[in-house]
Coordinates of C-alpha atoms and ligand atoms in Angstrom, one line a residue:
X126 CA -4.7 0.9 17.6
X127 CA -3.6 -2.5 16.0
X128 CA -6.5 -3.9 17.3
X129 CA -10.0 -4.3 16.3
X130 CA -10.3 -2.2 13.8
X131 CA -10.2 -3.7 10.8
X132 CA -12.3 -1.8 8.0
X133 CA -10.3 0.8 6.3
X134 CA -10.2 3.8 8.7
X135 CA -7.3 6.1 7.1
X136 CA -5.7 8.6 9.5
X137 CA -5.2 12.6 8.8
X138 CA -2.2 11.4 6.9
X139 CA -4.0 8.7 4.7
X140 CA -6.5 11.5 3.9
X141 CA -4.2 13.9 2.9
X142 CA -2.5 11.6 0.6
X143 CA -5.9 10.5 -1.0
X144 CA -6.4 14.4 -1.8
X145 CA -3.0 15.1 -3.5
X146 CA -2.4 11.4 -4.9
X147 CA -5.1 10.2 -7.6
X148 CA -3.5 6.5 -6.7
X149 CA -4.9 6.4 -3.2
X150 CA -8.5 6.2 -5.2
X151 CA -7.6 2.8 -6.8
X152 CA -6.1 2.3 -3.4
X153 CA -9.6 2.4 -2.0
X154 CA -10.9 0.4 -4.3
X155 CA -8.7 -2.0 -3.9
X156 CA -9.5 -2.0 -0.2
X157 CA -13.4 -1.8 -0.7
X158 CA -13.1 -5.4 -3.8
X159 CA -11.3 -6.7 -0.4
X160 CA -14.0 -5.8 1.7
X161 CA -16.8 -7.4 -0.7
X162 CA -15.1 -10.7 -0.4
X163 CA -15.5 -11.0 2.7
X164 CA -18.5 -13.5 4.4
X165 CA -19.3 -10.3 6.9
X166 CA -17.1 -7.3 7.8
X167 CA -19.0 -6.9 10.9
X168 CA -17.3 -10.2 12.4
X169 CA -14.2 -8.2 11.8
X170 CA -15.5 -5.3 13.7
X171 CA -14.6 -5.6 17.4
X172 CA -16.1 -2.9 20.3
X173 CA -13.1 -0.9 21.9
X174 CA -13.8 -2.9 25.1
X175 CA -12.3 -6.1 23.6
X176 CA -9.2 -4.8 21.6
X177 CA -7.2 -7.3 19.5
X178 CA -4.2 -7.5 18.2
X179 CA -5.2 -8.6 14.6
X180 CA -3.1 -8.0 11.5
X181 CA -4.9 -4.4 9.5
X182 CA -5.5 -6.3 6.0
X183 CA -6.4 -3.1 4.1
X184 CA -5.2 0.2 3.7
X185 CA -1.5 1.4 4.7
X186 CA -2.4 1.6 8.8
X187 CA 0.7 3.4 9.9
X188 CA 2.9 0.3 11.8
X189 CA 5.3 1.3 15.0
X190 CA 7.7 -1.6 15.8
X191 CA 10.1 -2.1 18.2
X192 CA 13.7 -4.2 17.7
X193 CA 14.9 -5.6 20.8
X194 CA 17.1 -7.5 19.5
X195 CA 19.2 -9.0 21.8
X196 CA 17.9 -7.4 24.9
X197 CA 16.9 -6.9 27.6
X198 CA 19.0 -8.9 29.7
X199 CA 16.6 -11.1 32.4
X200 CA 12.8 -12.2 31.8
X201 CA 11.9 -9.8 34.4
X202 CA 12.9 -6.5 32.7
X203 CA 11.0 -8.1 29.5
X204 CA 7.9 -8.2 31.1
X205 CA 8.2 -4.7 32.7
X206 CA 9.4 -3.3 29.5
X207 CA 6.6 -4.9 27.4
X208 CA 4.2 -3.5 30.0
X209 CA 5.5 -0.2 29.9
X210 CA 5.1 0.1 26.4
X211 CA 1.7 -1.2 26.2
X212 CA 0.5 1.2 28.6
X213 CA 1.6 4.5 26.3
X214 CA -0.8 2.9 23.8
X215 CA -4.1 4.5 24.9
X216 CA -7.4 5.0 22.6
X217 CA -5.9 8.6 21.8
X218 CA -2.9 7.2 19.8
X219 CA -2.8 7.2 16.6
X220 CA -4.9 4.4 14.6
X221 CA -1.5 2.4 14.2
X222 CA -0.5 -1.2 14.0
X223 CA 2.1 -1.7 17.1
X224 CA 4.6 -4.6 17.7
X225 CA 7.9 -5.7 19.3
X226 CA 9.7 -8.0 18.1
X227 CA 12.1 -9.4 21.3
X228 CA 13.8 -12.6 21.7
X229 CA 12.0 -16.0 21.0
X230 CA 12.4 -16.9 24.9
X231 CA 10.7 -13.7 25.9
X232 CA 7.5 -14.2 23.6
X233 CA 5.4 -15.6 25.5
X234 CA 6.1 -13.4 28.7
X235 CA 5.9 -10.6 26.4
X236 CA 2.7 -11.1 25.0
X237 CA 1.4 -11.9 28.9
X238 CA 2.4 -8.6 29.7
X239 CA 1.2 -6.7 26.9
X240 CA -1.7 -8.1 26.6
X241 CA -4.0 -7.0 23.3
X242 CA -2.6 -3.9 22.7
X243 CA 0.4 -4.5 20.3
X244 CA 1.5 -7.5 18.7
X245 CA 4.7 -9.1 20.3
X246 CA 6.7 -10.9 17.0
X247 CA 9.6 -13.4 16.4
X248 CA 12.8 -11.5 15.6
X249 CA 13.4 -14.2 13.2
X250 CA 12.4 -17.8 12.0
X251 CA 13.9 -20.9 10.3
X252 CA 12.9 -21.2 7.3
X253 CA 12.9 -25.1 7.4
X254 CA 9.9 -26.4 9.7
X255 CA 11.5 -29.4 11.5
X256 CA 14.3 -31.9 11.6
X257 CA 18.0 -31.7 12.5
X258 CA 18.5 -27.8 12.9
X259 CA 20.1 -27.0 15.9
X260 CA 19.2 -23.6 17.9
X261 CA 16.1 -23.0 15.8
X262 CA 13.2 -21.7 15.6
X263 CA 10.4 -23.3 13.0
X264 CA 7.3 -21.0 11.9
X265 CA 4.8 -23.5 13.3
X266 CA 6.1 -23.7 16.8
X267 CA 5.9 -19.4 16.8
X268 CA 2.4 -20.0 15.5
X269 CA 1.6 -22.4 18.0
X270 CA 2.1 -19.4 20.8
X271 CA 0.1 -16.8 18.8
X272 CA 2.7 -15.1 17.3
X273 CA 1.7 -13.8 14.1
X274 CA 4.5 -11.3 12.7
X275 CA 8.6 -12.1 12.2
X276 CA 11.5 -10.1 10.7
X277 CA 13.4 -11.1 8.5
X278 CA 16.4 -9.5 6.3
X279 CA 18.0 -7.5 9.5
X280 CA 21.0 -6.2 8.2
X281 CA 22.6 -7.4 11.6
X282 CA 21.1 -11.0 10.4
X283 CA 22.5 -10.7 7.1
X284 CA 26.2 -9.0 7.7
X285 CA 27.0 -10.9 11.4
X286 CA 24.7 -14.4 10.8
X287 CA 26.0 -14.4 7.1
X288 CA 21.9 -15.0 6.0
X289 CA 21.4 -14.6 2.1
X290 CA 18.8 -13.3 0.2
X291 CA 17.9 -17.1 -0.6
X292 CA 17.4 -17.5 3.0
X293 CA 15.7 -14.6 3.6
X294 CA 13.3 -15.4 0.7
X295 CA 12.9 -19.4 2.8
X296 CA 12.1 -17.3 6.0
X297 CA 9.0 -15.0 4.5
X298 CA 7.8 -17.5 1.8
X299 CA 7.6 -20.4 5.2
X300 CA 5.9 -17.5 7.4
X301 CA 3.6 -16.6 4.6
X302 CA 2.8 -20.8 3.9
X303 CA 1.8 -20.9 8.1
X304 CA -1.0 -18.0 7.7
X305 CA 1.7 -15.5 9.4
X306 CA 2.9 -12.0 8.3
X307 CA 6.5 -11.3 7.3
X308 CA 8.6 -7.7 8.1
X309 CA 10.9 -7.6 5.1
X310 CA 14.0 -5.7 6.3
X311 CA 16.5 -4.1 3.3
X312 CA 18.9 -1.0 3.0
X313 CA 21.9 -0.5 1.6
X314 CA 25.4 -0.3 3.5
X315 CA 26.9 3.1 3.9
X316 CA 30.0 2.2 1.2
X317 CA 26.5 1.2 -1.3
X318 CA 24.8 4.4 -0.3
X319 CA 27.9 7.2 -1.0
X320 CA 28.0 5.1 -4.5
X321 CA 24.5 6.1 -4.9
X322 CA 23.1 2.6 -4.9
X323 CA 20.6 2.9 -2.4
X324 CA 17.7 2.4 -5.1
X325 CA 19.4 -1.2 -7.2
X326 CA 20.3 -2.7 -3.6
X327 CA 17.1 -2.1 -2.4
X328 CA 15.4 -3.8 -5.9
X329 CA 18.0 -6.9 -5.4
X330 CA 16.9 -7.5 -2.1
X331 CA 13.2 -7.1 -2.6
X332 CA 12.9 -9.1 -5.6
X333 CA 15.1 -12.0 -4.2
X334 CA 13.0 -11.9 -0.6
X335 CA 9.7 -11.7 -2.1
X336 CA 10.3 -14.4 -4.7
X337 CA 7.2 -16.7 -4.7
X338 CA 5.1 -14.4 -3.1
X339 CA 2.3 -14.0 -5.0
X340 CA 0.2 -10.4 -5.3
X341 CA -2.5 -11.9 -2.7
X342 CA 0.3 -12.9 -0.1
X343 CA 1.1 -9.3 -0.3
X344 CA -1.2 -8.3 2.2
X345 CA 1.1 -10.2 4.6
X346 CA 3.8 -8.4 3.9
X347 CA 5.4 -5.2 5.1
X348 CA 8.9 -3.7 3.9
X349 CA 11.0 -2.1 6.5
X350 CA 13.8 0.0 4.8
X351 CA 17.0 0.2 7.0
X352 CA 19.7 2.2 5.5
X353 CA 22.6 -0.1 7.0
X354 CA 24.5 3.5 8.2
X355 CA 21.6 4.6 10.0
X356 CA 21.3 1.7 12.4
X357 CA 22.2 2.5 15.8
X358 CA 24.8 5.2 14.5
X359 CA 22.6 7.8 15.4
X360 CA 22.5 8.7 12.2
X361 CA 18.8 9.0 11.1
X362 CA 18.1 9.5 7.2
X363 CA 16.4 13.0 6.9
X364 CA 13.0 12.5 6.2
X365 CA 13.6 13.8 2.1
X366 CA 16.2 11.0 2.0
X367 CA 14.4 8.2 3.5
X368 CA 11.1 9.4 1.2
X369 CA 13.0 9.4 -1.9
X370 CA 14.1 5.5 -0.9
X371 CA 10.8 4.6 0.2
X372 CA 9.3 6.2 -3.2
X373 CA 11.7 4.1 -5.1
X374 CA 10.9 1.0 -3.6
X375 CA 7.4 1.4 -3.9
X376 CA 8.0 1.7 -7.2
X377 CA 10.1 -1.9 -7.5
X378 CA 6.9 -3.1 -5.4
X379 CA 4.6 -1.5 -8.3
X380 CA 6.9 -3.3 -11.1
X381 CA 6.8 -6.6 -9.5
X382 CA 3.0 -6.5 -8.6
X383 CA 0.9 -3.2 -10.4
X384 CA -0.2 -0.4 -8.5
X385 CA -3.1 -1.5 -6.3
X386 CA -0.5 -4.1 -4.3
X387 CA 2.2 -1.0 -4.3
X388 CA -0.3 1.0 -3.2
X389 CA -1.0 -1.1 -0.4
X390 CA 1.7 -2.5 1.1
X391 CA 3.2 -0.7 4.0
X392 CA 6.7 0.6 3.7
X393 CA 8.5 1.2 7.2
X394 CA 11.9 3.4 8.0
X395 CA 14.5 2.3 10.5
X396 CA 17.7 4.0 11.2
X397 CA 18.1 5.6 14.3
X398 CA 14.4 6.7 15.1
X399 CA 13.8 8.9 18.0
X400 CA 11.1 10.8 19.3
X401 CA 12.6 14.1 17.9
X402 CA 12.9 12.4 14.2
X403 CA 9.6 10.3 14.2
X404 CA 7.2 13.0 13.3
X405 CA 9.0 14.3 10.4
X406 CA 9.2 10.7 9.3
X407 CA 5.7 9.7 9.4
X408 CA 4.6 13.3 7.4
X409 CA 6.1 11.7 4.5
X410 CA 3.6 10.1 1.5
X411 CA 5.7 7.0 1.5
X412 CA 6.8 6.5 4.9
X413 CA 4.1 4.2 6.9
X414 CA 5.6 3.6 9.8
X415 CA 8.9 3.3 11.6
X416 CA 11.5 0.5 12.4
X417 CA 12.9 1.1 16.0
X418 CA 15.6 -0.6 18.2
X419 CA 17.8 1.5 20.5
X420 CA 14.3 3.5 21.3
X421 CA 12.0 1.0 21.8
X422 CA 13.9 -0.5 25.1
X423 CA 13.2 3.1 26.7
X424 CA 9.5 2.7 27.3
X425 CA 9.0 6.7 27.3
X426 CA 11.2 7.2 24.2
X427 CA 9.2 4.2 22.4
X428 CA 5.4 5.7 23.5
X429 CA 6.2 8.9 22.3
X430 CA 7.4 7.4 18.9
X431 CA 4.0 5.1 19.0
X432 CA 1.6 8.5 19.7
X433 CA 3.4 10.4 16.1
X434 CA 2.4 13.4 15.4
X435 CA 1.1 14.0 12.1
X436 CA -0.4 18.1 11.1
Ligands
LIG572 C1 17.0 -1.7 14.0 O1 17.7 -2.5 14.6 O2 16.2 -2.2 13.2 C2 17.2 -0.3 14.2 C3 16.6 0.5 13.4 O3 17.9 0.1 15.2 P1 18.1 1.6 15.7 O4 16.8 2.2 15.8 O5 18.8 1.5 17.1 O6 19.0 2.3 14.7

C-alpha cells in the first residue's frame, strides 16, 4: 500500500492509461530522470515485512483519504476507528497511498493505532510557525509527531472558518518549507457550478494556493477536487462529471508547470464517496484517488472504498 514501495510500480489502471495516453511515456520519464537522482533506489525499497508509511514521490499511486473532520467524539472511538480501518488494508489492496486526516488531538493516538499502514494527517495547519496565535496549530510541532500530510482549502474551512485563498496559499507553501506534503482542497459551490463555473473557480483557487510552489515542490502536492454540492449531500458527481473537472484542472496544472508536473501530480475526488460510487470513480484517466468523509468513520464502508475495484 502507501508504504514501502517507492519505485514506480503503476497499477492495471496506470497501465491502461500509458497504452491509450502517449503523455504517460513522458510521465515515465519523468519518473525514471527522478529515479537517476537518487544516491540508491534500493534504500528506498523496503521488504513487505517492514511496511512504511512514506510519501509515493513518483508516478500518480492512486491516494484513499479519509476526512474526519470533527469526529469521532472520545479518544477511544479514534483509536478503534483508526484500527479498524488499518486492518481492511491487507497486501491484496490495491497499490494505494492511504490516509486519515482526524483531529490534531487524536494524531498521535491515531497513528498508535494504525500503525504503518496508512498515513494519519493534520486536517489543517497554521500557516504562521510560532508566536501569539491562539488555538493553533504550527507545521513544525505536526512534524515534530511524524505527521507528514495536511489539508488544506476544505470548503467547510473556507465558507464556515472564512480562510482565503491567501491563507490557503500560507498553509501549503509553510507545509511544503517543513519537508511535509500538502492536500489542496478546491470545487466550486453549487450556485458556481449551475453557472457553469466549475473550470475558472477551480483555476482561481489553484493558482492562488499553489502560488510559490515551485515545479520540484510539486511532488508534495496533491489536488483534491470537492465540488462544494457534493459534500455530504449525498450527491456524488457522476464519474463523466467529476473526469471532465479533474481533466480541466490538470490542464490549469499543465499551464502553470508543463506536462511532466501535470502528469504527475495526483488529482483526488470528494463529494459523497461511497462504496457503490468509488469504482466508477477510480476507472477514470484523471481521477487518482478519492476524498472521503461521511464514509471513512464507517470502518467497513471506508475498507471497501480503500480495496477499489478497477477492470
Ligand atoms: C469531505 O469532507 O471532504 C467530503 C468529501 O465529505 P463527504 O464524503 O461526506 O461528502
Amino acid at each position: 500500500m502507501a508504504h514501502g514501495h517507492e519505485v514506480p510500480v503503476r497499477s492495471k489502471k496506470q497501465e491502461a492509461k500509458a497504452a491509450s495516453d502517449c503523455r504517460s511515456v513522458s510521465k515515465m520519464k519523468f519518473s525514471l530522470s527522478l529515479l537517476c537522482l537518487l544516491p540508491s533506489t534500493s534504500a528506498f525499497i523496503l521488504p513487505q515485512a517492514e511496511k512504511v508509511s512514506t510519501t509515493s514521490l513518483w508516478g500518480r499511486k492512486p491516494f484513499i483519504s479519509g476526512n474526519w473532520k470533527l469526529n469521532p467524539q472520545t479518544r477511544d472511538e479514534a483509536v478503534k476507528l483508526a484500527a479498524d480501518i488499518a486492518a481492511t488494508v491487507t497486501p491484496e489492496s490495491p497499490d494505494a497511498d492511504v490516509a486519515l486526516f482526524v483531529p490534531y488531538v487524536f494524531i498521535e493516538a491515531a497513528q498508535k493505532s494504525a500503525g504503518d499502514r496508512l498515513f494519519v494527517g493534520a486536517e489543517g495547519v497554521c500557516p504562521e510557525i510560532k508566536g501569539a496565535f491562539t488555538g493553533a496549530v504550527s507545521a513544525t510541532m505536526l512534524k515534530s509527531l511524524g505527521v507528514q500530510w495536511a489539508l488544506a482549502g476544505h470548503s467547510e474551512r473556507r465558507v464556515i472558518f472564512g480562510e482565503s485563498d491567501e491563507y490557503i496559499n500560507g498553509q501549503c507553501l509553510k507545509l511544503i518549507e517543513q519537508g511535509m506534503s500538502v492536500m489542496l482542497c478546491i470545487g466550486e459551490s453549487e450556485a458556481e457550478y449551475e453557472q457553469n463555473l466549475a473550470g475558472p473557480v477551480c483555476a482561481v483557487q489553484l493558482r492562488k494556493g499553489l502560488a510559490g510552489i515551485t515545479a520540484e515542490q510539486m511532488s508534495r502536492v496533491a489536488i483534491a477536487y470537492e465540488p462544494v454540492w457534493a459534500i455530504g449531500t449525498g450527491k456524488v458527481a457522476t464519474p463523466e462529471i467529476a473526469q471532465s473537472v479533474h481533466a480541466t484542472c490538470r490542464g490549469i496544472l499543465r499551464d502553470m508547470y508543463g506536462d511532466a508536473i501535470a502528469d504527475q501530480t495526483r488529482i483526488l475526488y470528494g463529494g459523497s464517496v461511497t462504496p457503490e460510487s468509488v469504482d466508477g470513480l477510480m476507472a477514470q484517466p484523471d481521477i487518482d484517488g478519492a476524498l472521503v468523509g461521511g464514509a471513512s468513520l464507517d470502518a467497513a464502508k471506508f475498507g471497501r472504498i480503500i480495496n477499489f475495484q478497477t477492470a
